[in-house]
Coordinates of N, CA, C and O in Angstrom, one line a residue:
X1 N -10.1 28.2 10.3 CA -9.4 29.5 10.0 C -8.5 29.3 8.9 O -7.8 28.3 8.7
X2 N -8.4 30.4 8.1 CA -7.5 30.4 7.0 C -6.2 31.1 7.3 O -6.0 31.7 8.4
X3 N -5.3 31.0 6.4 CA -4.0 31.8 6.6 C -4.2 33.1 5.8 O -5.1 33.2 4.9
X4 N -3.4 34.1 6.0 CA -3.5 35.3 5.2 C -3.5 35.1 3.7 O -2.7 34.3 3.2
X5 N -4.4 35.8 3.0 CA -4.5 35.6 1.6 C -5.5 34.5 1.1 O -5.9 34.5 0.0
X6 N -5.8 33.6 2.0 CA -6.7 32.5 1.7 C -7.6 32.1 2.8 O -7.5 31.1 3.4
X7 N -8.4 33.1 3.2 CA -9.2 32.9 4.4 C -10.3 31.8 4.4 O -10.8 31.3 5.4
X8 N -10.7 31.4 3.2 CA -11.8 30.4 3.0 C -11.4 29.0 3.1 O -12.3 28.1 3.2
X9 N -10.1 28.6 3.2 CA -9.7 27.2 3.2 C -9.3 26.9 4.6 O -8.5 27.5 5.2
X10 N -9.9 25.8 5.1 CA -9.7 25.4 6.5 C -8.4 24.6 6.6 O -7.9 24.1 5.7
X11 N -7.9 24.5 7.9 CA -6.7 23.7 8.1 C -7.0 22.2 7.8 O -6.1 21.5 7.2
X12 N -8.2 21.7 8.0 CA -8.5 20.4 7.7 C -8.4 20.1 6.1 O -7.9 19.1 5.7
X13 N -8.9 21.1 5.3 CA -8.8 21.0 3.9 C -7.3 21.0 3.4 O -6.9 20.2 2.6
X14 N -6.5 21.8 4.0 CA -5.1 21.9 3.7 C -4.4 20.6 4.0 O -3.6 20.1 3.3
X15 N -4.7 20.1 5.2 CA -4.1 18.8 5.6 C -4.5 17.6 4.7 O -3.7 16.8 4.4
X16 N -5.8 17.6 4.3 CA -6.2 16.6 3.4 C -5.5 16.6 2.1 O -5.1 15.6 1.5
X17 N -5.2 17.8 1.6 CA -4.5 18.0 0.4 C -3.0 17.5 0.6 O -2.5 16.8 -0.2
X18 N -2.4 17.9 1.7 CA -1.0 17.4 2.0 C -0.9 15.9 2.2 O 0.0 15.3 1.8
X19 N -2.0 15.4 2.7 CA -2.0 13.9 3.0 C -2.0 13.1 1.7 O -1.6 11.9 1.7
X20 N -2.5 13.7 0.6 CA -2.5 13.0 -0.7 C -1.2 13.0 -1.4 O -1.1 12.4 -2.4
X21 N -0.2 13.6 -0.8 CA 1.2 13.5 -1.4 C 1.6 12.1 -1.4 O 1.4 11.4 -0.4
X22 N 2.1 11.6 -2.6 CA 2.5 10.2 -2.7 C 3.6 9.7 -1.7 O 3.7 8.6 -1.3
X23 N 4.5 10.7 -1.4 CA 5.6 10.3 -0.5 C 5.8 11.5 0.5 O 5.3 12.6 0.3
X24 N 6.4 11.2 1.6 CA 6.5 12.1 2.7 C 7.5 13.2 2.3 O 8.6 13.0 1.7
X25 N 7.1 14.5 2.5 CA 8.0 15.6 2.4 C 7.7 16.6 3.5 O 6.6 17.0 3.7
X26 N 8.7 17.0 4.2 CA 8.5 17.9 5.4 C 8.3 19.3 5.0 O 7.5 20.0 5.7
X27 N 8.8 19.8 3.9 CA 8.8 21.2 3.6 C 7.4 21.8 3.4 O 7.1 22.8 4.0
X28 N 6.4 21.1 2.8 CA 5.1 21.7 2.7 C 4.4 21.9 4.0 O 3.8 22.9 4.3
X29 N 4.6 20.9 4.9 CA 4.1 21.0 6.3 C 4.7 22.1 7.0 O 4.0 22.9 7.7
X30 N 6.0 22.2 6.9 CA 6.7 23.3 7.7 C 6.3 24.7 7.2 O 6.1 25.6 8.0
X31 N 6.1 24.8 5.9 CA 5.7 26.1 5.3 C 4.3 26.5 5.8 O 4.0 27.6 6.1
X32 N 3.4 25.5 5.7 CA 2.0 25.8 6.2 C 2.0 26.1 7.7 O 1.3 27.0 8.1
X33 N 2.7 25.3 8.5 CA 2.8 25.6 9.9 C 3.4 27.0 10.2 O 2.8 27.8 11.0
X34 N 4.4 27.4 9.4 CA 5.0 28.7 9.6 C 4.0 29.8 9.2 O 3.9 30.9 9.9
X35 N 3.2 29.6 8.2 CA 2.1 30.6 7.8 C 1.1 30.7 8.9 O 0.7 31.8 9.2
X36 N 0.7 29.6 9.5 CA -0.3 29.7 10.6 C 0.3 30.4 11.8 O -0.3 31.2 12.5
X37 N 1.6 30.1 12.1 CA 2.2 30.7 13.2 C 2.4 32.2 13.0 O 2.1 33.0 13.9
X38 N 2.7 32.5 11.8 CA 2.9 34.0 11.4 C 1.6 34.7 11.5 O 1.5 35.9 11.8
X39 N 0.4 34.0 11.3 CA -0.9 34.6 11.4 C -1.4 34.6 12.9 O -2.5 35.1 13.1
X40 N -0.6 34.0 13.8 CA -1.0 33.9 15.2 C -1.9 32.8 15.5 O -2.6 32.8 16.6
X41 N -2.0 31.8 14.7 CA -2.9 30.6 14.9 C -2.0 29.4 15.4 O -1.7 28.5 14.6
X42 N -1.6 29.5 16.6 CA -0.7 28.4 17.2 C -1.3 27.0 17.2 O -0.7 26.1 16.9
X43 N -2.6 26.9 17.5 CA -3.3 25.6 17.5 C -3.3 25.0 16.2 O -3.0 23.8 16.0
X44 N -3.6 25.8 15.1 CA -3.6 25.2 13.8 C -2.2 24.8 13.3 O -2.0 23.8 12.7
X45 N -1.2 25.6 13.7 CA 0.2 25.3 13.4 C 0.6 24.0 14.0 O 1.2 23.1 13.4
X46 N 0.2 23.8 15.3 CA 0.5 22.5 16.0 C -0.2 21.3 15.3 O 0.4 20.3 15.2
X47 N -1.5 21.5 14.9 CA -2.2 20.5 14.1 C -1.4 20.1 12.9 O -1.3 18.9 12.5
X48 N -0.9 21.1 12.2 CA -0.1 20.8 10.9 C 1.1 20.0 11.3 O 1.4 19.0 10.6
X49 N 1.8 20.4 12.3 CA 3.1 19.7 12.7 C 2.8 18.3 13.1 O 3.6 17.4 12.9
X50 N 1.7 18.1 13.8 CA 1.3 16.7 14.3 C 1.0 15.9 13.0 O 1.4 14.7 12.9
X51 N 0.2 16.5 12.1 CA -0.1 15.8 10.8 C 1.1 15.4 10.1 O 1.2 14.4 9.4
X52 N 2.1 16.3 10.1 CA 3.4 16.0 9.4 C 4.0 14.7 10.0 O 4.5 13.8 9.3
X53 N 4.0 14.6 11.3 CA 4.6 13.5 12.0 C 3.8 12.2 11.7 O 4.3 11.1 11.5
X54 N 2.5 12.3 11.6 CA 1.6 11.2 11.2 C 1.9 10.7 9.8 O 1.9 9.5 9.5
X55 N 2.2 11.7 8.9 CA 2.5 11.3 7.5 C 3.9 10.6 7.5 O 4.1 9.6 6.8
X56 N 4.8 11.2 8.2 CA 6.2 10.6 8.3 C 6.1 9.2 8.8 O 6.8 8.3 8.3
X57 N 5.2 8.9 9.8 CA 5.1 7.6 10.4 C 4.8 6.5 9.4 O 5.4 5.4 9.5
X58 N 4.1 6.8 8.3 CA 3.8 5.8 7.3 C 5.0 5.4 6.5 O 5.0 4.3 5.9
X59 N 6.0 6.2 6.5 CA 7.2 5.8 5.8 C 8.3 5.2 6.6 O 9.3 4.8 6.1
X60 N 8.1 5.0 7.9 CA 9.0 4.4 8.8 C 8.8 2.9 8.9 O 7.8 2.3 8.6
X61 N 9.9 2.2 9.3 CA 9.8 0.7 9.5 C 10.5 0.3 10.8 O 11.3 0.9 11.3
X62 N 10.1 -0.9 11.2 CA 10.7 -1.6 12.3 C 10.7 -0.8 13.6 O 9.6 -0.2 14.0
X63 N 11.8 -0.8 14.4 CA 11.9 -0.2 15.7 C 11.6 1.3 15.6 O 10.9 1.8 16.5
X64 N 12.0 1.9 14.6 CA 11.8 3.4 14.4 C 10.3 3.7 14.4 O 9.8 4.6 15.0
X65 N 9.6 2.9 13.6 CA 8.2 3.1 13.5 C 7.5 2.8 14.8 O 6.6 3.6 15.2
X66 N 7.9 1.8 15.6 CA 7.3 1.5 16.9 C 7.5 2.7 17.9 O 6.6 3.1 18.6
X67 N 8.8 3.1 17.9 CA 9.1 4.3 18.8 C 8.4 5.5 18.4 O 7.9 6.2 19.3
X68 N 8.3 5.8 17.1 CA 7.6 6.9 16.6 C 6.1 6.9 17.0 O 5.5 7.9 17.4
X69 N 5.5 5.7 16.9 CA 4.1 5.5 17.3 C 3.9 5.7 18.8 O 3.0 6.4 19.2
X70 N 4.9 5.2 19.6 CA 4.8 5.5 21.1 C 4.8 6.9 21.4 O 4.0 7.4 22.2
X71 N 5.7 7.7 20.8 CA 5.8 9.1 21.0 C 4.6 9.8 20.5 O 4.1 10.8 21.1
X72 N 4.0 9.3 19.4 CA 2.7 9.9 18.9 C 1.6 9.7 19.9 O 0.8 10.7 20.2
X73 N 1.4 8.5 20.3 CA 0.3 8.2 21.2 C 0.5 8.9 22.6 O -0.5 9.4 23.2
X74 N 1.7 8.9 23.1 CA 1.9 9.4 24.5 C 2.1 10.9 24.6 O 1.6 11.5 25.5
X75 N 2.8 11.5 23.6 CA 3.1 12.9 23.7 C 2.6 13.7 22.5 O 2.9 14.9 22.4
X76 N 1.9 13.1 21.6 CA 1.5 13.8 20.3 C 2.8 14.4 19.7 O 2.8 15.5 19.3
X77 N 3.8 13.5 19.6 CA 5.1 13.9 19.0 C 5.8 15.1 19.7 O 6.5 15.8 19.0
X78 N 5.5 15.3 21.0 CA 6.2 16.3 21.7 C 5.4 17.6 21.7 O 5.7 18.6 22.4
X79 N 4.2 17.7 21.0 CA 3.4 18.9 21.0 C 2.4 18.9 22.1 O 1.7 19.9 22.3
X80 N 2.2 17.8 22.8 CA 1.3 17.8 24.0 C 1.9 17.0 25.1 O 1.4 15.9 25.4
X81 N 2.9 17.5 25.7 CA 3.6 16.8 26.8 C 2.7 16.5 28.0 O 3.0 15.6 28.8
X82 N 1.7 17.2 28.2 CA 0.8 17.0 29.3 C 0.2 15.6 29.3 O -0.3 15.0 30.3
X83 N 0.1 15.0 28.1 CA -0.4 13.6 28.0 C 0.4 12.6 28.8 O -0.1 11.7 29.4
X84 N 1.7 12.8 28.8 CA 2.6 11.9 29.6 C 2.3 12.1 31.1 O 2.4 11.1 31.9
X85 N 2.0 13.3 31.5 CA 1.7 13.6 32.9 C 0.4 12.8 33.3 O 0.3 12.2 34.3
X86 N -0.6 12.8 32.4 CA -1.8 12.1 32.6 C -1.6 10.6 32.6 O -2.2 9.9 33.4
X87 N -0.6 10.1 31.8 CA -0.3 8.7 31.9 C 0.3 8.3 33.2 O 0.0 7.3 33.8
X88 N 1.2 9.2 33.7 CA 1.8 8.9 35.0 C 0.8 8.9 36.1 O 0.8 8.1 37.0
X89 N -0.1 9.9 36.0 CA -1.2 9.9 37.0 C -2.1 8.7 36.9 O -2.5 8.2 38.0
X90 N -2.3 8.2 35.7 CA -3.1 7.0 35.6 C -2.4 5.8 36.2 O -3.0 4.9 36.9
X91 N -1.1 5.6 36.0 CA -0.3 4.6 36.6 C -0.4 4.6 38.1 O -0.7 3.6 38.8
X92 N -0.3 5.8 38.6 CA -0.4 6.0 40.1 C -1.8 5.7 40.6 O -1.9 5.0 41.6
X93 N -2.8 6.1 39.9 CA -4.2 5.8 40.3 C -4.4 4.3 40.4 O -5.0 3.8 41.3
X94 N -4.0 3.6 39.3 CA -4.2 2.1 39.3 C -3.4 1.5 40.5 O -3.9 0.6 41.1
X95 N -2.2 1.9 40.7 CA -1.3 1.4 41.8 C -2.0 1.6 43.1 O -2.1 0.7 43.9
X96 N -2.5 2.8 43.4 CA -3.2 3.1 44.6 C -4.4 2.2 44.8 O -4.7 1.7 45.8
X97 N -5.2 2.1 43.7 CA -6.4 1.3 43.8 C -6.1 -0.2 44.1 O -6.8 -0.8 44.9
X98 N -5.0 -0.7 43.5 CA -4.6 -2.1 43.8 C -4.1 -2.2 45.2 O -4.5 -3.2 45.9
X99 N -3.3 -1.3 45.7 CA -2.7 -1.5 47.0 C -3.8 -1.3 48.1 O -3.8 -1.9 49.1
X100 N -4.8 -0.4 47.8 CA -5.9 -0.2 48.7 C -6.8 -1.4 48.7 O -7.4 -1.8 49.7
X101 N -7.0 -2.0 47.5 CA -7.9 -3.1 47.3 C -7.5 -4.4 47.8 O -8.3 -5.4 48.0
X102 N -6.2 -4.6 48.1 CA -5.6 -5.8 48.6 C -4.9 -5.6 50.0 O -3.7 -5.8 50.1
X103 N -5.7 -5.2 51.0 CA -5.0 -5.0 52.3 C -4.3 -6.2 52.9 O -3.4 -6.0 53.6
X104 N -4.8 -7.4 52.6 CA -4.2 -8.6 53.1 C -2.8 -8.8 52.5 O -2.0 -9.7 53.0
X105 N -2.4 -8.1 51.5 CA -1.1 -8.3 50.9 C 0.0 -7.5 51.5 O 1.1 -7.5 51.1
X106 N -0.4 -6.7 52.6 CA 0.6 -5.9 53.3 C 0.5 -6.2 54.8 O -0.6 -6.6 55.3
X107 N 1.5 -5.9 55.5 CA 1.5 -6.1 57.0 C 2.5 -5.2 57.6 O 3.5 -4.8 57.0
X108 N 2.3 -4.8 58.9 CA 3.2 -4.1 59.6 C 4.2 -5.0 60.2 O 3.9 -6.2 60.3
X109 N 5.4 -4.5 60.6 CA 6.4 -5.5 61.2 C 5.9 -6.3 62.3 O 6.3 -7.5 62.4
X110 N 5.1 -5.8 63.2 CA 4.6 -6.7 64.3 C 3.5 -7.8 63.7 O 3.1 -8.7 64.4
X111 N 3.1 -7.6 62.5 CA 2.2 -8.5 61.9 C 0.7 -8.1 61.8 O -0.1 -8.8 61.3
X112 N 0.5 -6.8 62.1 CA -0.9 -6.3 61.9 C -1.1 -5.8 60.5 O -0.2 -5.8 59.6
X113 N -2.3 -5.3 60.2 CA -2.7 -4.8 58.9 C -2.2 -3.4 58.7 O -2.3 -2.6 59.7
X114 N -1.7 -3.1 57.6 CA -1.2 -1.7 57.3 C -2.3 -0.8 57.2 O -3.4 -1.1 56.5
X115 N -2.2 0.4 57.7 CA -3.2 1.4 57.5 C -3.3 1.9 56.0 O -2.3 1.7 55.3
X116 N -4.4 2.4 55.6 CA -4.6 2.8 54.2 C -3.5 3.8 53.8 O -3.0 3.8 52.6
X117 N -3.2 4.8 54.6 CA -2.2 5.8 54.2 C -0.9 5.1 53.9 O -0.2 5.6 53.0
X118 N -0.5 4.1 54.6 CA 0.8 3.4 54.3 C 0.7 2.6 53.0 O 1.7 2.5 52.3
X119 N -0.5 2.0 52.8 CA -0.7 1.3 51.5 C -0.6 2.2 50.3 O 0.0 1.9 49.3
X120 N -1.1 3.4 50.5 CA -1.0 4.5 49.5 C 0.4 4.8 49.3 O 0.9 5.0 48.2
X121 N 1.2 5.0 50.4 CA 2.6 5.3 50.3 C 3.4 4.2 49.6 O 4.3 4.5 48.8
X122 N 3.0 2.9 49.8 CA 3.7 1.9 49.0 C 3.4 2.0 47.6 O 4.3 1.7 46.7
X123 N 2.2 2.3 47.2 CA 1.8 2.5 45.8 C 2.6 3.7 45.2 O 3.1 3.5 44.1
X124 N 2.7 4.8 45.9 CA 3.4 5.9 45.4 C 4.9 5.5 45.2 O 5.5 5.9 44.2
X125 N 5.5 4.8 46.2 CA 6.9 4.4 46.1 C 7.1 3.5 44.9 O 8.2 3.6 44.3
X126 N 6.1 2.7 44.6 CA 6.4 1.8 43.4 C 6.1 2.4 42.1 O 6.7 2.1 41.1
X127 N 5.2 3.4 42.0 CA 4.8 4.0 40.7 C 5.5 5.3 40.3 O 5.5 5.6 39.2
X128 N 6.1 6.0 41.3 CA 6.7 7.3 40.9 C 8.2 7.2 41.2 O 8.6 7.1 42.4
X129 N 9.0 7.2 40.2 CA 10.5 7.1 40.4 C 11.0 8.2 41.3 O 10.5 9.3 41.2
X130 N 12.1 7.9 42.0 CA 12.8 8.8 42.8 C 12.0 9.5 43.9 O 12.4 10.5 44.5
X131 N 10.8 8.9 44.3 CA 10.0 9.3 45.4 C 10.0 8.3 46.4 O 9.8 7.1 46.1
X132 N 10.2 8.7 47.7 CA 10.2 7.8 48.8 C 9.3 8.4 49.9 O 9.7 9.4 50.4
X133 N 8.2 7.7 50.2 CA 7.3 8.2 51.2 C 7.7 7.7 52.6 O 7.2 8.2 53.6
X134 N 8.6 6.8 52.7 CA 9.0 6.2 54.0 C 8.0 5.1 54.4 O 8.1 4.6 55.6
X135 N 7.0 4.8 53.6 CA 6.0 3.8 54.0 C 6.6 2.4 54.2 O 6.1 1.6 55.0
X136 N 7.7 2.1 53.5 CA 8.3 0.8 53.7 C 8.9 0.6 55.1 O 9.1 -0.6 55.5
X137 N 9.1 1.6 55.8 CA 9.6 1.5 57.2 C 8.5 1.0 58.1 O 8.8 0.4 59.1
X138 N 7.3 1.3 57.8 CA 6.1 1.0 58.6 C 5.3 -0.2 58.1 O 4.5 -0.8 58.8
X139 N 5.4 -0.5 56.8 CA 4.5 -1.4 56.2 C 5.3 -2.1 55.1 O 6.0 -1.5 54.3
X140 N 5.1 -3.5 55.0 CA 5.8 -4.3 54.0 C 4.8 -5.2 53.3 O 3.7 -5.4 53.8
X141 N 5.3 -5.7 52.2 CA 4.4 -6.6 51.4 C 4.5 -8.0 52.2 O 5.5 -8.4 52.6
X142 N 3.3 -8.6 52.3 CA 3.2 -9.9 52.9 C 3.4 -11.0 51.8 O 2.4 -11.5 51.4
X143 N 4.6 -11.2 51.4 CA 4.8 -12.1 50.3 C 4.5 -13.6 50.6 O 4.6 -14.4 49.7
X144 N 4.2 -13.9 51.8 CA 3.8 -15.2 52.1 C 2.3 -15.5 51.8 O 1.9 -16.6 51.9
X145 N 1.6 -14.4 51.3 CA 0.2 -14.6 51.0 C 0.1 -14.4 49.5 O 1.0 -13.8 48.8
X146 N -1.0 -14.9 48.9 CA -1.2 -14.7 47.5 C -1.4 -13.2 47.1 O -0.9 -12.8 46.1
X147 N -2.1 -12.5 48.0 CA -2.3 -11.1 47.8 C -0.9 -10.3 47.8 O -0.7 -9.4 47.0
X148 N -0.1 -10.7 48.7 CA 1.2 -10.1 48.8 C 2.1 -10.4 47.6 O 2.8 -9.5 47.1
X149 N 2.0 -11.6 47.1 CA 2.8 -11.9 45.9 C 2.2 -11.2 44.7 O 3.0 -10.7 43.9
X150 N 0.9 -11.0 44.6 CA 0.3 -10.3 43.5 C 0.8 -8.8 43.6 O 1.1 -8.2 42.6
X151 N 0.8 -8.2 44.8 CA 1.2 -6.8 45.0 C 2.7 -6.7 44.6 O 3.1 -5.7 44.0
X152 N 3.5 -7.7 45.0 CA 5.0 -7.6 44.6 C 5.1 -7.6 43.1 O 5.9 -6.8 42.6
X153 N 4.5 -8.5 42.4 CA 4.6 -8.6 41.0 C 4.0 -7.3 40.4 O 4.6 -6.7 39.4
X154 N 2.9 -6.8 40.9 CA 2.3 -5.6 40.3 C 3.2 -4.4 40.6 O 3.4 -3.5 39.8
X155 N 3.9 -4.4 41.8 CA 4.8 -3.3 42.1 C 6.0 -3.2 41.1 O 6.4 -2.2 40.8
X156 N 6.5 -4.4 40.7 CA 7.5 -4.4 39.7 C 7.0 -3.8 38.4 O 7.7 -3.0 37.7
X157 N 5.8 -4.1 38.0 CA 5.2 -3.6 36.8 C 5.0 -2.1 36.9 O 5.3 -1.3 36.0
X158 N 4.5 -1.6 38.1 CA 4.3 -0.2 38.3 C 5.6 0.6 38.3 O 5.6 1.7 37.8
X159 N 6.7 -0.1 38.8 CA 8.0 0.6 38.8 C 8.4 0.8 37.3 O 8.9 1.9 37.0
X160 N 8.3 -0.2 36.5 CA 8.6 -0.1 35.1 C 7.8 0.9 34.4 O 8.3 1.8 33.7
X161 N 6.5 0.9 34.6 CA 5.6 1.9 34.0 C 5.9 3.3 34.5 O 5.8 4.3 33.7
X162 N 6.1 3.4 35.8 CA 6.5 4.7 36.4 C 7.7 5.3 35.8 O 7.7 6.5 35.4
X163 N 8.7 4.5 35.6 CA 10.0 5.0 35.0 C 9.7 5.4 33.5 O 10.2 6.4 33.1
X164 N 9.0 4.5 32.8 CA 8.7 4.8 31.4 C 7.9 6.1 31.2 O 8.3 7.0 30.4
X165 N 6.9 6.3 32.0 CA 6.1 7.5 31.9 C 6.8 8.7 32.4 O 6.6 9.8 31.8
X166 N 7.6 8.6 33.5 CA 8.3 9.7 34.0 C 9.4 10.2 32.9 O 9.6 11.4 32.7
X167 N 10.0 9.2 32.3 CA 10.9 9.5 31.2 C 10.2 10.3 30.1 O 10.7 11.2 29.5
X168 N 9.0 9.8 29.7 CA 8.2 10.5 28.7 C 7.9 11.9 29.1 O 7.9 12.9 28.3
X169 N 7.6 12.1 30.4 CA 7.3 13.5 30.9 C 8.5 14.4 30.7 O 8.4 15.5 30.1
X170 N 9.7 13.9 31.1 CA 10.9 14.7 30.9 C 11.2 14.9 29.5 O 11.5 16.1 29.1
X171 N 11.1 13.9 28.7 CA 11.3 14.0 27.2 C 10.4 15.0 26.6 O 10.8 15.8 25.7
X172 N 9.1 15.0 27.0 CA 8.1 15.9 26.4 C 8.3 17.3 26.8 O 8.3 18.2 25.9
X173 N 8.6 17.6 28.0 CA 8.8 19.0 28.5 C 10.1 19.6 28.2 O 10.3 20.8 28.1
X174 N 11.1 18.7 27.9 CA 12.4 19.3 27.5 C 12.5 19.5 26.0 O 13.5 20.1 25.5
X175 N 11.5 19.0 25.3 CA 11.5 19.1 23.8 C 12.4 18.0 23.1 O 12.6 18.1 21.9
X176 N 12.9 17.0 23.9 CA 13.7 16.0 23.3 C 12.9 15.2 22.2 O 13.5 14.8 21.2
X177 N 11.7 15.0 22.4 CA 10.9 14.2 21.4 C 10.5 15.1 20.2 O 10.5 14.6 19.1
X178 N 10.2 16.3 20.4 CA 9.8 17.1 19.3 C 10.8 17.2 18.2 O 12.0 17.5 18.4
X179 N 10.4 17.0 17.0 CA 11.3 17.1 15.8 C 11.3 18.5 15.3 O 10.2 19.1 15.1
X180 N 12.4 19.0 15.1 CA 12.6 20.4 14.6 C 12.9 20.4 13.2 O 13.6 19.7 12.6

């Protein structure tokens, strides 16, 4: 789709032209995005703003470049916050799969095997911050076994990943990541 006055030029063509600029400049991207928004083409405007961030990325260095890449991959620079929700769901799915796949790594306080629902609860507790299913009251990790030790180590990793992705969800939906 084109913008008013130039209907034959696609957003892809315009972005290719902007990408050939020798150094990063925000103004041409902002102006083009504004023209698309003014014409009611929100998807094209978002594509332009994402392309702007990708061009900016090439001029960054060190930690700033790494952080910028993380926000680009996970949230599309704040323009697609649902990606972070998908990441959190993926972390949860892997956690549930692992906890269900290693039943010998958990046990009930009398020493029996934990039911599947409690193993799922343990996975949810480890992967989603600030959520408590109460499964730890009925089921614990059997750290005396290799499976239990593997689940304990994986639980720490899931907790870290859960906090990281939940933070990205909040950052994406509050607009903290999006550059204005």
